[in-house]
Amino acid sequence: INECTTSNPCRNGGSCNNAVGSYTCACNPGYSGTNCSTDVDECAGINPCMNSGTCTNAVGSFISIRFKSIKANSELAQHSRSTFKISIRFQLT
């Protein structure tokens, strides 16, 4: 019996490879396990994010978030009653 043709037991886009009386799954990146049903926590262990980014695990992947800090002139803010605008730019990497 070819388990791969009767019903694909591999989840999350994994590829089924038939074997004698059995099968194996080749999992896509981000998944593991016999049937590729286990989400890999890419943030566990070594942080995969560059430039000291914060790693957040996502289903089948991860998200890196890095905030860049700026210094403001506190003296100017203390003596000014005017409003100011802050622009924030997000860049997906």
PDB file of C-alpha atoms in Angstrom, residues 10-77:
ATOM      1  CA  CYS A  10       2.066  14.924   5.800  1.00  0.00           C
ATOM      2  CA  ARG A  11       0.738  18.261   7.072  1.00  0.00           C
ATOM      3  CA  ASN A  12       1.652  21.879   6.368  1.00  0.00           C
ATOM      4  CA  GLY A  13       2.798  21.206   2.805  1.00  0.00           C
ATOM      5  CA  GLY A  14       5.205  18.400   3.714  1.00  0.00           C
ATOM      6  CA  SER A  15       6.192  15.931   0.979  1.00  0.00           C
ATOM      7  CA  CYS A  16       5.329  12.272   1.458  1.00  0.00           C
ATOM      8  CA  ASN A  17       7.915   9.632   0.524  1.00  0.00           C
ATOM      9  CA  ASN A  18       6.608   6.083   0.307  1.00  0.00           C
ATOM     10  CA  ALA A  19       8.646   3.270   1.870  1.00  0.00           C
ATOM     11  CA  VAL A  20       8.032  -0.471   2.230  1.00  0.00           C
ATOM     12  CA  GLY A  21       5.128  -0.728   4.673  1.00  0.00           C
ATOM     13  CA  SER A  22       5.604   2.845   5.817  1.00  0.00           C
ATOM     14  CA  TYR A  23       6.259   6.421   4.746  1.00  0.00           C
ATOM     15  CA  THR A  24       8.362   9.420   5.725  1.00  0.00           C
ATOM     16  CA  CYS A  25       7.567  13.107   5.506  1.00  0.00           C
ATOM     17  CA  ALA A  26       9.987  15.772   4.291  1.00  0.00           C
ATOM     18  CA  CYS A  27       8.830  18.846   6.202  1.00  0.00           C
ATOM     19  CA  ASN A  28       8.880  22.429   4.977  1.00  0.00           C
ATOM     20  CA  PRO A  29      11.008  24.901   6.948  1.00  0.00           C
ATOM     21  CA  GLY A  30       9.291  25.841  10.199  1.00  0.00           C
ATOM     22  CA  TYR A  31       7.720  22.410  10.789  1.00  0.00           C
ATOM     23  CA  SER A  32       8.940  19.091  12.173  1.00  0.00           C
ATOM     24  CA  GLY A  33       7.684  15.754  13.454  1.00  0.00           C
ATOM     25  CA  THR A  34       6.568  12.498  11.888  1.00  0.00           C
ATOM     26  CA  ASN A  35       3.718  14.195  10.005  1.00  0.00           C
ATOM     27  CA  CYS A  36       5.131  17.752   9.917  1.00  0.00           C
ATOM     28  CA  SER A  37       2.488  18.849  12.404  1.00  0.00           C
ATOM     29  CA  THR A  38       4.848  20.373  14.989  1.00  0.00           C
ATOM     30  CA  ASP A  39       5.590  24.079  14.688  1.00  0.00           C
ATOM     31  CA  VAL A  40       9.305  24.748  15.198  1.00  0.00           C
ATOM     32  CA  ASP A  41      10.044  27.573  17.644  1.00  0.00           C
ATOM     33  CA  GLU A  42      12.739  29.378  15.675  1.00  0.00           C
ATOM     34  CA  CYS A  43      13.204  31.793  18.594  1.00  0.00           C
ATOM     35  CA  ALA A  44      14.283  29.058  21.033  1.00  0.00           C
ATOM     36  CA  GLY A  45      18.030  28.888  21.566  1.00  0.00           C
ATOM     37  CA  ILE A  46      20.098  31.237  19.409  1.00  0.00           C
ATOM     38  CA  ASN A  47      18.229  34.403  18.396  1.00  0.00           C
ATOM     39  CA  PRO A  48      17.920  34.365  14.570  1.00  0.00           C
ATOM     40  CA  CYS A  49      17.203  38.120  14.426  1.00  0.00           C
ATOM     41  CA  MET A  50      19.938  40.463  13.292  1.00  0.00           C
ATOM     42  CA  ASN A  51      20.986  43.726  14.956  1.00  0.00           C
ATOM     43  CA  SER A  52      19.651  42.754  18.404  1.00  0.00           C
ATOM     44  CA  GLY A  53      16.113  42.322  17.130  1.00  0.00           C
ATOM     45  CA  THR A  54      13.439  40.686  19.260  1.00  0.00           C
ATOM     46  CA  CYS A  55      12.293  37.299  17.982  1.00  0.00           C
ATOM     47  CA  THR A  56       8.605  36.342  18.095  1.00  0.00           C
ATOM     48  CA  ASN A  57       7.631  32.843  17.028  1.00  0.00           C
ATOM     49  CA  ALA A  58       4.912  32.587  14.363  1.00  0.00           C
ATOM     50  CA  VAL A  59       3.229  29.559  12.826  1.00  0.00           C
ATOM     51  CA  GLY A  60       5.838  28.012  10.515  1.00  0.00           C
ATOM     52  CA  SER A  61       8.103  31.032  10.799  1.00  0.00           C
ATOM     53  CA  PHE A  62       9.261  33.865  13.068  1.00  0.00           C
ATOM     54  CA  ILE A  63       9.096  37.648  13.166  1.00  0.00           C
ATOM     55  CA  SER A  64      12.036  39.919  13.986  1.00  0.00           C
ATOM     56  CA  ILE A  65      11.292  43.291  15.546  1.00  0.00           C
ATOM     57  CA  ARG A  66      13.959  45.903  16.135  1.00  0.00           C
ATOM     58  CA  PHE A  67      13.332  49.376  17.503  1.00  0.00           C
ATOM     59  CA  LYS A  68      15.805  52.126  16.855  1.00  0.00           C
ATOM     60  CA  SER A  69      15.998  54.634  19.671  1.00  0.00           C
ATOM     61  CA  ILE A  70      16.612  58.326  19.243  1.00  0.00           C
ATOM     62  CA  LYS A  71      17.646  61.011  21.709  1.00  0.00           C
ATOM     63  CA  ALA A  72      15.447  64.053  22.073  1.00  0.00           C
ATOM     64  CA  ASN A  73      16.518  67.466  23.230  1.00  0.00           C
ATOM     65  CA  SER A  74      14.862  67.563  26.668  1.00  0.00           C
ATOM     66  CA  GLU A  75      15.743  71.242  27.235  1.00  0.00           C
ATOM     67  CA  LEU A  76      13.846  72.237  24.128  1.00  0.00           C
ATOM     68  CA  ALA A  77      10.835  70.196  25.225  1.00  0.00           C
TER      69      ALA A  77
END
